N, CA, C, O and CB atoms as a CASP TS submission, in Angstrom:
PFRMAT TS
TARGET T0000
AUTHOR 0000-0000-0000
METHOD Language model
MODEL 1
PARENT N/A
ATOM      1  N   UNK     1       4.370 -11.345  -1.733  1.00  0.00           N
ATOM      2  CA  UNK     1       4.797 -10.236  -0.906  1.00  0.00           C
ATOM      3  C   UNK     1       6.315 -10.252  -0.759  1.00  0.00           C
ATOM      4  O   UNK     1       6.866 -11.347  -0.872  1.00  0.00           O
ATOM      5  CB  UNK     1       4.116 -10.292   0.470  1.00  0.00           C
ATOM      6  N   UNK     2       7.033  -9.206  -0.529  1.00  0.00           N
ATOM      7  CA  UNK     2       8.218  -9.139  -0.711  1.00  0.00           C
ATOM      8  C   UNK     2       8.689  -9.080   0.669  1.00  0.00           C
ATOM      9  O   UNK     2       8.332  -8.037   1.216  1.00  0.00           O
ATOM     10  CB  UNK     2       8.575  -8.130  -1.583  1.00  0.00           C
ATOM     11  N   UNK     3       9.572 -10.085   1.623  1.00  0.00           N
ATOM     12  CA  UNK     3      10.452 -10.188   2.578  1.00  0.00           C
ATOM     13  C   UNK     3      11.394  -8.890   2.885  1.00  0.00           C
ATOM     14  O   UNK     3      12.302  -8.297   2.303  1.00  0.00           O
ATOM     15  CB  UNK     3      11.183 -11.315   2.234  1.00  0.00           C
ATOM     16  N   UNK     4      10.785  -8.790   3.940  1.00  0.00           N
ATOM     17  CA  UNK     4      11.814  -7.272   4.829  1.00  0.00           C
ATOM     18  C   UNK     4      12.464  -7.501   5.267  1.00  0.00           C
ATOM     19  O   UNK     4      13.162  -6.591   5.715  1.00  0.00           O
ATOM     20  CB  UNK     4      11.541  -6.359   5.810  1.00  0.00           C
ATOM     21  N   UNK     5      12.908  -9.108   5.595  1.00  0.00           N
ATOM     22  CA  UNK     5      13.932  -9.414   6.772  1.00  0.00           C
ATOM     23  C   UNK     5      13.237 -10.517   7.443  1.00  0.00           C
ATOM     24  O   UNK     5      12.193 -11.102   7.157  1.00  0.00           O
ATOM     25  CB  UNK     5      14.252  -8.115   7.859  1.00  0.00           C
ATOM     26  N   UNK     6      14.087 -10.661   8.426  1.00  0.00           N
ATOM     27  CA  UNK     6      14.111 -12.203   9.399  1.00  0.00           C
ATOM     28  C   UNK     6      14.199 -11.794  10.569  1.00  0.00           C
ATOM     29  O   UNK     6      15.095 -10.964  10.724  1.00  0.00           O
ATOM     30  CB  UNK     6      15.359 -13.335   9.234  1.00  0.00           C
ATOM     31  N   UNK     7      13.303 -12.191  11.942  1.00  0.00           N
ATOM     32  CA  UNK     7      13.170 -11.874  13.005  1.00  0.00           C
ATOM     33  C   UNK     7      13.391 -13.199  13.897  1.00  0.00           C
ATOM     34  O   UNK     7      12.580 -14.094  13.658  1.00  0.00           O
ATOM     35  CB  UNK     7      11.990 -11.183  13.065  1.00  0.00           C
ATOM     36  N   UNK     8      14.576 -13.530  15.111  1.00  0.00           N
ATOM     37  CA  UNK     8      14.789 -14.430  15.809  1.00  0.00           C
ATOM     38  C   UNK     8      15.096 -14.388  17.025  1.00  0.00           C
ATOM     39  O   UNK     8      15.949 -13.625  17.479  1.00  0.00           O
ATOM     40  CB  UNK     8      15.400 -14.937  15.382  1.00  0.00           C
ATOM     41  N   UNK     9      14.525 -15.091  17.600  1.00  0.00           N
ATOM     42  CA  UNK     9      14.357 -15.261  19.296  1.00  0.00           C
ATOM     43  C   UNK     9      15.828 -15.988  19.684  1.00  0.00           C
ATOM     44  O   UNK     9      15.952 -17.099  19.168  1.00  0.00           O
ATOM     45  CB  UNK     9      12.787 -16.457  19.833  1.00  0.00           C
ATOM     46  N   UNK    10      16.414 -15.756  20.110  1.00  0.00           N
ATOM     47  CA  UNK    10      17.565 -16.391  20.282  1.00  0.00           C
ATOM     48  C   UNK    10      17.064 -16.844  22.651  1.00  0.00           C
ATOM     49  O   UNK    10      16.324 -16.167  23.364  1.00  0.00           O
ATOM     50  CB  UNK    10      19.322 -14.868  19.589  1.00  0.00           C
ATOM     51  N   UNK    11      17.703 -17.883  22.977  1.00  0.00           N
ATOM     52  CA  UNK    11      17.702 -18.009  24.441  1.00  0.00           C
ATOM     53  C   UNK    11      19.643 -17.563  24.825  1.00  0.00           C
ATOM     54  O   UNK    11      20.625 -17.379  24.105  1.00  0.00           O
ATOM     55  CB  UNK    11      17.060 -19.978  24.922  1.00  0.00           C
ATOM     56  N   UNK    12      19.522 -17.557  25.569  1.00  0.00           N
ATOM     57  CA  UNK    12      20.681 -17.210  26.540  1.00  0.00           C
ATOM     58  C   UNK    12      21.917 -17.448  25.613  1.00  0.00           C
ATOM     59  O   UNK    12      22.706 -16.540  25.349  1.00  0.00           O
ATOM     60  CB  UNK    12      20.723 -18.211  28.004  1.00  0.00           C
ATOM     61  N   UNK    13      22.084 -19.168  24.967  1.00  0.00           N
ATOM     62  CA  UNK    13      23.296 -19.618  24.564  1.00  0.00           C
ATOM     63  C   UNK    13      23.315 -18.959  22.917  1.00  0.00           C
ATOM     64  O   UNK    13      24.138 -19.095  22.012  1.00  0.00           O
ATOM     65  CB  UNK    13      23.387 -21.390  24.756  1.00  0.00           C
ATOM     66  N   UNK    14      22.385 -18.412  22.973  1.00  0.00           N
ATOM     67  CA  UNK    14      22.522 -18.456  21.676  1.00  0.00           C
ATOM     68  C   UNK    14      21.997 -18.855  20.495  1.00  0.00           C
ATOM     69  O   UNK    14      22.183 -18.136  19.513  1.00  0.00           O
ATOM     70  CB  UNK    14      23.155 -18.757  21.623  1.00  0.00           C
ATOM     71  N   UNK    15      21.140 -20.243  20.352  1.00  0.00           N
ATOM     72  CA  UNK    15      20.155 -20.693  20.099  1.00  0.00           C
ATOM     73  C   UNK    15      18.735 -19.818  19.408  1.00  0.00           C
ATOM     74  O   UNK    15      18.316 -18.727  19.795  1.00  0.00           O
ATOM     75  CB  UNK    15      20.052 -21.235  21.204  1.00  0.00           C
ATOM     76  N   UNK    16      18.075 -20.818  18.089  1.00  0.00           N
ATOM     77  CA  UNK    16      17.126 -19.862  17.453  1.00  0.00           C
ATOM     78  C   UNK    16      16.054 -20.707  18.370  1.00  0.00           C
ATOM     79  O   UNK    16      16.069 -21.938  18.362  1.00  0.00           O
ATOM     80  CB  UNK    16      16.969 -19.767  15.531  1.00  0.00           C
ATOM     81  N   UNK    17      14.864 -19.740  19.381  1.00  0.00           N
ATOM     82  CA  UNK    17      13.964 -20.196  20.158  1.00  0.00           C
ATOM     83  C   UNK    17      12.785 -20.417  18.782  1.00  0.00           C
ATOM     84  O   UNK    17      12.056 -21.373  18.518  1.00  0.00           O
ATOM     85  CB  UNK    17      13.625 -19.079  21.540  1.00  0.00           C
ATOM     86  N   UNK    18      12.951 -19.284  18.187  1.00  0.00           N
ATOM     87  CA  UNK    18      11.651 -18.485  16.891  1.00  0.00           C
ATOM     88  C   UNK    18      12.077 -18.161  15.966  1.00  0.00           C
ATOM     89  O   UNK    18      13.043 -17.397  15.975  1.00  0.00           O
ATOM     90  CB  UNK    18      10.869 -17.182  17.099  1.00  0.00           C
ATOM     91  N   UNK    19      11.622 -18.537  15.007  1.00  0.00           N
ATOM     92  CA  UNK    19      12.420 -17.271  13.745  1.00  0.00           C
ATOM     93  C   UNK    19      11.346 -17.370  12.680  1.00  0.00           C
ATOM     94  O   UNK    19      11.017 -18.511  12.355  1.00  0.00           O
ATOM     95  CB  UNK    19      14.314 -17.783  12.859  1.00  0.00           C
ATOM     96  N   UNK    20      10.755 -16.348  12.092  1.00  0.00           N
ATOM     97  CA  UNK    20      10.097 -15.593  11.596  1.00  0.00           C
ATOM     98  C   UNK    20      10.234 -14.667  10.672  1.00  0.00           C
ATOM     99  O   UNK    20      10.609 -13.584  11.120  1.00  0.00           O
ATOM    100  CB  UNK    20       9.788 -15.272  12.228  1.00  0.00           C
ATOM    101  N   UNK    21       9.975 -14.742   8.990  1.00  0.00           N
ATOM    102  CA  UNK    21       9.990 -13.956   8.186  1.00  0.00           C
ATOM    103  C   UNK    21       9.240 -12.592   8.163  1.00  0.00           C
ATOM    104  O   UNK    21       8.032 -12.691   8.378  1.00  0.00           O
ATOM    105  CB  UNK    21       9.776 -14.598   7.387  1.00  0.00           C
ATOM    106  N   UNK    22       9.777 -11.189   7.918  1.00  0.00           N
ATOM    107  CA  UNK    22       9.001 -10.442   7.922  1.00  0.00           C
ATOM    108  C   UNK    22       8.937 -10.116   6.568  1.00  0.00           C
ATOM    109  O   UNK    22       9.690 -10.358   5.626  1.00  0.00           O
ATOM    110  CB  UNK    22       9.184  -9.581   8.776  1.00  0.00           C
ATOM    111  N   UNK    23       7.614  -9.365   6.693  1.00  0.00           N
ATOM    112  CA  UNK    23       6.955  -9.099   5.133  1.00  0.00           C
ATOM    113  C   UNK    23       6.483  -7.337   4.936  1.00  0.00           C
ATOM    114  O   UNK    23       6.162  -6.641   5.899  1.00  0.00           O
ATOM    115  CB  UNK    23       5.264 -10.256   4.956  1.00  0.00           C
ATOM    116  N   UNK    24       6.519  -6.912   3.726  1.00  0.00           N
ATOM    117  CA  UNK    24       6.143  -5.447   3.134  1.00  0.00           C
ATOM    118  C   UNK    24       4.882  -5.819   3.197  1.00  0.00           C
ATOM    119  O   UNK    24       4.293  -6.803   2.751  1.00  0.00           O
ATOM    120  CB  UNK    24       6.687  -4.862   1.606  1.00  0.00           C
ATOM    121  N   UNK    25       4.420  -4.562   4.037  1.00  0.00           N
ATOM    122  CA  UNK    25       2.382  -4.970   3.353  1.00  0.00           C
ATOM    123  C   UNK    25       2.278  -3.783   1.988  1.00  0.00           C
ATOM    124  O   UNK    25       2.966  -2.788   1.761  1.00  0.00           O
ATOM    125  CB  UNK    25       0.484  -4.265   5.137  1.00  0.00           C
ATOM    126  N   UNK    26       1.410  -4.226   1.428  1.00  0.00           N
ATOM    127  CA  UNK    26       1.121  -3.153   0.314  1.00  0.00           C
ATOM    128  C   UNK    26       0.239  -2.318   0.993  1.00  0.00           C
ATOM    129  O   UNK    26       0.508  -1.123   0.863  1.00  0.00           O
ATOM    130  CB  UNK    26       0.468  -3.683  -1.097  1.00  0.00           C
ATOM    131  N   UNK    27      -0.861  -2.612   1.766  1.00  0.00           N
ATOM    132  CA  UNK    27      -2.007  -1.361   2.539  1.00  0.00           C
ATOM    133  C   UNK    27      -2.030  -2.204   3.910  1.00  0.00           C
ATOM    134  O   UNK    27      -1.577  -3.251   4.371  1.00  0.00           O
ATOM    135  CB  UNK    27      -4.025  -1.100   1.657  1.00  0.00           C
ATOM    136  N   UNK    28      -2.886  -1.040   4.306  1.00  0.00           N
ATOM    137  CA  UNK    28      -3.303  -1.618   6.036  1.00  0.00           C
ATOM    138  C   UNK    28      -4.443  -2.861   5.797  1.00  0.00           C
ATOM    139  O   UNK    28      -4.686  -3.713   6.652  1.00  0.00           O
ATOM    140  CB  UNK    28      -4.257  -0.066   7.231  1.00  0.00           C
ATOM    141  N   UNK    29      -4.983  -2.803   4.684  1.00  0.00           N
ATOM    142  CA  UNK    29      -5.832  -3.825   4.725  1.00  0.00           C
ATOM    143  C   UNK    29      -5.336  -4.756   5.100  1.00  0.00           C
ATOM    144  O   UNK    29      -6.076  -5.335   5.896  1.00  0.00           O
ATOM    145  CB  UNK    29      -6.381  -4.099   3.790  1.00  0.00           C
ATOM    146  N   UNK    30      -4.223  -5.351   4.912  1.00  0.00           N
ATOM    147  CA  UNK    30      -3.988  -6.612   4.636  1.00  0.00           C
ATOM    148  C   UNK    30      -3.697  -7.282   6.244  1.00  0.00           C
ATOM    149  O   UNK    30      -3.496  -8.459   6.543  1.00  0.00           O
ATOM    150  CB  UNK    30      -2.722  -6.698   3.489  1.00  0.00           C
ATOM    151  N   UNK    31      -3.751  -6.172   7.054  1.00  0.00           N
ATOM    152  CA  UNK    31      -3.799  -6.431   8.308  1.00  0.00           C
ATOM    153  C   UNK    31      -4.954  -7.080   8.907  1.00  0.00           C
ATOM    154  O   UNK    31      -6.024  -6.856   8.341  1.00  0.00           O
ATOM    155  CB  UNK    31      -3.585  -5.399   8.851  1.00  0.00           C
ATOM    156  N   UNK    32      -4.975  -7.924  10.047  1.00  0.00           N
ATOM    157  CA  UNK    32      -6.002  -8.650  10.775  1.00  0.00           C
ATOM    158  C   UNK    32      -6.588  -7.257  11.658  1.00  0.00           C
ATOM    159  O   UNK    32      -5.774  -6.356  11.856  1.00  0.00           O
ATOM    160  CB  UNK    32      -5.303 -10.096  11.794  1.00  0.00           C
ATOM    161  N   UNK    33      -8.019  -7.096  12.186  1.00  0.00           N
ATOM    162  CA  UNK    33      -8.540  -6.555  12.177  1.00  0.00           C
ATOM    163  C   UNK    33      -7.651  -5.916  13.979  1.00  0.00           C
ATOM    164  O   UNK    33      -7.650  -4.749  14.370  1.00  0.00           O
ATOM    165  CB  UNK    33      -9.887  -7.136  11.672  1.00  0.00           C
ATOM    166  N   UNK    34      -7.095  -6.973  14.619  1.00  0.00           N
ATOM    167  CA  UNK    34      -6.327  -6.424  16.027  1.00  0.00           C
ATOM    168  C   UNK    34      -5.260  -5.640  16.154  1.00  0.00           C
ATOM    169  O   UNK    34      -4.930  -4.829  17.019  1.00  0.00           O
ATOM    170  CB  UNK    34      -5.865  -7.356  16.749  1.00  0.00           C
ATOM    171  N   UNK    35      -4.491  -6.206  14.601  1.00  0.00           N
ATOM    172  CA  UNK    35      -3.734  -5.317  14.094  1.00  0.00           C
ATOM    173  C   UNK    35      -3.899  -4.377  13.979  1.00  0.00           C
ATOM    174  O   UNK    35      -3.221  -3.598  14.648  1.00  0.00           O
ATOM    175  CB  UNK    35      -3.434  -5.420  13.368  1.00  0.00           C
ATOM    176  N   UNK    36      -5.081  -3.773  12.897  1.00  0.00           N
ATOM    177  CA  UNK    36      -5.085  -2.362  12.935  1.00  0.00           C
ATOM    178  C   UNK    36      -5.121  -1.990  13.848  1.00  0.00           C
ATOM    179  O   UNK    36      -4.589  -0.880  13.881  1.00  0.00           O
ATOM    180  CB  UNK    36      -5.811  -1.762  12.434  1.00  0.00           C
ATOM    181  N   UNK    37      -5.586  -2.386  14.993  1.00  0.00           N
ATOM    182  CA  UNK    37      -6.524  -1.270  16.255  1.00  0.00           C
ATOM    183  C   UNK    37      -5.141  -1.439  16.986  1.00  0.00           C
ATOM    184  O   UNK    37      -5.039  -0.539  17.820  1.00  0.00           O
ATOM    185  CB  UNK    37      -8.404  -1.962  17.385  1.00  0.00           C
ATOM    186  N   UNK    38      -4.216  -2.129  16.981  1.00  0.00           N
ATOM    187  CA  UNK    38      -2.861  -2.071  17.575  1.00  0.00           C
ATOM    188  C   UNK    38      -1.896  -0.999  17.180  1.00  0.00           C
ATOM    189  O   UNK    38      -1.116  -0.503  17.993  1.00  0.00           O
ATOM    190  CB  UNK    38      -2.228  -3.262  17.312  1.00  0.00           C
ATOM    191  N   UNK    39      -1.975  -0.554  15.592  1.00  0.00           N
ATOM    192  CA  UNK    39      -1.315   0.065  14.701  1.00  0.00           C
ATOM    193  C   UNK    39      -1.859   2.015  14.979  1.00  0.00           C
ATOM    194  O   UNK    39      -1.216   3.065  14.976  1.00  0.00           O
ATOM    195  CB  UNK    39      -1.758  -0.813  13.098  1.00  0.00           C
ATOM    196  N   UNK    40      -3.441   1.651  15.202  1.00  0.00           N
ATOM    197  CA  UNK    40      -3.803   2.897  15.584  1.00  0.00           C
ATOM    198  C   UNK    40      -3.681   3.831  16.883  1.00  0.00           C
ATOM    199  O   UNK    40      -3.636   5.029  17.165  1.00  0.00           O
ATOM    200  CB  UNK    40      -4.809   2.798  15.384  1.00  0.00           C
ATOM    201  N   UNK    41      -3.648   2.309  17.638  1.00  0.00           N
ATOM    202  CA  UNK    41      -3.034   3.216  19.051  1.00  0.00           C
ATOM    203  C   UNK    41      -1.600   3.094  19.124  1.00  0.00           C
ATOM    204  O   UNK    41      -1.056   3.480  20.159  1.00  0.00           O
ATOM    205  CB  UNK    41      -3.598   2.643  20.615  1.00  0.00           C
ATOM    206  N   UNK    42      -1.082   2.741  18.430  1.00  0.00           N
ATOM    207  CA  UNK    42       0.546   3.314  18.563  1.00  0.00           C
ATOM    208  C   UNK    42       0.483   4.387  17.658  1.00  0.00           C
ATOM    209  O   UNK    42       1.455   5.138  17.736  1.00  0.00           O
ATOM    210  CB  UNK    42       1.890   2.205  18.090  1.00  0.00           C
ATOM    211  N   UNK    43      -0.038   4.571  17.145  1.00  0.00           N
ATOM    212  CA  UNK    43      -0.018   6.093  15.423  1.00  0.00           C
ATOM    213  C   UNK    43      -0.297   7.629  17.150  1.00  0.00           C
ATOM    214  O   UNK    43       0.023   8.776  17.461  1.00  0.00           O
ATOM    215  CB  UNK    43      -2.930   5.867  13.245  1.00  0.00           C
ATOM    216  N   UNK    44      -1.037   6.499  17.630  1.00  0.00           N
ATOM    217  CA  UNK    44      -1.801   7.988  18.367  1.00  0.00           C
ATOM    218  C   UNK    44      -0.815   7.845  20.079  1.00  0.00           C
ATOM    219  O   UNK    44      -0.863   8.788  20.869  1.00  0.00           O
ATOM    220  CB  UNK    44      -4.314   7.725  18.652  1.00  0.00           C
ATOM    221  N   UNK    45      -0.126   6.760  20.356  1.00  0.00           N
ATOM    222  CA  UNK    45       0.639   6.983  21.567  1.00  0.00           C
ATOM    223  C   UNK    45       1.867   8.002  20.767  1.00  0.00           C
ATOM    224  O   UNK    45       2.009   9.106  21.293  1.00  0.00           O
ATOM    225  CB  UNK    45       1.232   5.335  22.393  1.00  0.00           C
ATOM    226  N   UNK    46       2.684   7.725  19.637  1.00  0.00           N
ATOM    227  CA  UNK    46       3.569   8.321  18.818  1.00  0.00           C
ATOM    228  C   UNK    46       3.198   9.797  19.078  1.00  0.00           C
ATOM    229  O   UNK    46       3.987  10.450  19.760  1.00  0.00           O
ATOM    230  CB  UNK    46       3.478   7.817  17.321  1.00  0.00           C
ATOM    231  N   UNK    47       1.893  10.494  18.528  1.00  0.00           N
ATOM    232  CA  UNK    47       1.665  11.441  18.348  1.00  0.00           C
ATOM    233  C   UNK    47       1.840  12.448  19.310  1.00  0.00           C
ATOM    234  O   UNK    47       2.127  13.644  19.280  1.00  0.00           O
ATOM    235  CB  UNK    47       0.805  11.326  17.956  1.00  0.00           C
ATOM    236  N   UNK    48       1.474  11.261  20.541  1.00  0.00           N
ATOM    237  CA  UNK    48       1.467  12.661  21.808  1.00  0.00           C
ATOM    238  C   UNK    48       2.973  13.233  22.262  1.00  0.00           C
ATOM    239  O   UNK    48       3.205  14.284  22.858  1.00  0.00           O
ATOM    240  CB  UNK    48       0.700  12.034  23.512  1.00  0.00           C
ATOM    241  N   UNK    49       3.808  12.348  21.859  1.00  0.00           N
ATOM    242  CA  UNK    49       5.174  12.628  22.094  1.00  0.00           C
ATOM    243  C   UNK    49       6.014  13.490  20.599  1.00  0.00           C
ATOM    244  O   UNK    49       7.187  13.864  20.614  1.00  0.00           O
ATOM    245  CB  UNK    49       5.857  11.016  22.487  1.00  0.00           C
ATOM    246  N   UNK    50       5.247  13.615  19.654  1.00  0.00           N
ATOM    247  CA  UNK    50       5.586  14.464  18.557  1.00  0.00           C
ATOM    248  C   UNK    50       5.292  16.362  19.236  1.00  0.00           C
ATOM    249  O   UNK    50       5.507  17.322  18.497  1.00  0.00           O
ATOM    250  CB  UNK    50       4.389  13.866  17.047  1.00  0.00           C
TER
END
């Protein structure tokens, strides 16, 4: 899978708390099943404000 970028928690000073590769999905499949249902109610909170 191809890397989208790098995601990091930094605390107050500055400091990496987290850091975390992000990734391209090729489909929604590849999502865990909470995911989707996370992905669908933001598709549909989005919508009402379109």
């Amino acid at each position: 899978m191809d890397k989208a970028g790098t995601i990091k928690v930094l605390d107050g000073d500055n400091n990496i708390i987290f850091q975390s590769d992000l990734i391209y999905l090729d489909s929604v499949e590849e999502l865990g099943f909470f995911q989707r249902l996370i992905a669908i109610i933001w598709n549909w909170i989005k919508s009402l404000f379109n």
